[in-house]
């Protein structure tokens, strides 16, 4: 199952191809990938647990990423609160529901793993599975998994590293423990 959030964009010439670029940020050099339609499919930070690495069959091209780079610059400058990018991620139906719940956590706020589980209609026993789905988020920063915290308010887990989670939450003005 895949989630697609549509936004205007010019399709690329070759369907099925993966395009990539790197983008400087306060979190380090980001790796962005897009499909043949120019839809963002991943955003990884250096050293990310489960992050993507460039493959030989991918095509380096900055063209599909102009809007993403512009919006990321504005976000890191504190000028953008909500991304408006075409996104595509592939995961199980459960992961897709969790990722949709992440997309609904507003800028400058947090939600607990238990709250995310409740939003998707999962039981309290599913909190670990919710955490696993959040950890598998392929679109760091633009899909705000950094806004999810532990039930007691602690900053638990982040595939990009807790130091980056702290920086993102501080940028958004979230009071830190």
Phi, psi and omega in degrees: 000144178227152178251132177233125173252113186280142171207158182300143177181149181274128179293152178274172187289326189241109175293146179089347179279155173246127178254152181214158171204168174243150185219127178290145179204167175296346179267359186110184181283118181276145173253121179246140174234153178218157177272183182296344176268002181080017181270130181296126182248340175200155172218116183240148175255158180303135177073012182296135174294119181077010180290162181275156172231151183295133177255157183298329183272001176278156181248126178280123181199124180279342185308310183292352190248007183302312181295319180296315180297318179298314181291323177296317177301314181295320178299309183292339176275358180079017184257352183230131181251340183218126179283142176234076183233147171289127182236146173219126175227151180239130179195180177294166178302321178297311180299319180300320178294318178297314181296324176296322177294324176298317180301337183269358178278115186293154174309137175077009178233170176229164174222153177269165176300320178296321177294321177296317178302315180296321181298330181261005178079020179268156180286165176300330180293343182273004184301320178298317178295322176298315178300320178295319178294319179296319179295339180266005180304119181276357187237063180305154180072301183288330170253106199284065176292343177293346181273003181261129184233170177289161182302330181266012178089003180282154178272092182260143171048138170191122184302333179272000181101140183299328179298322178289323177300315179300316181297318180293316180294320177297317177304321182276000177079019178282126177297131183260147180293000000 
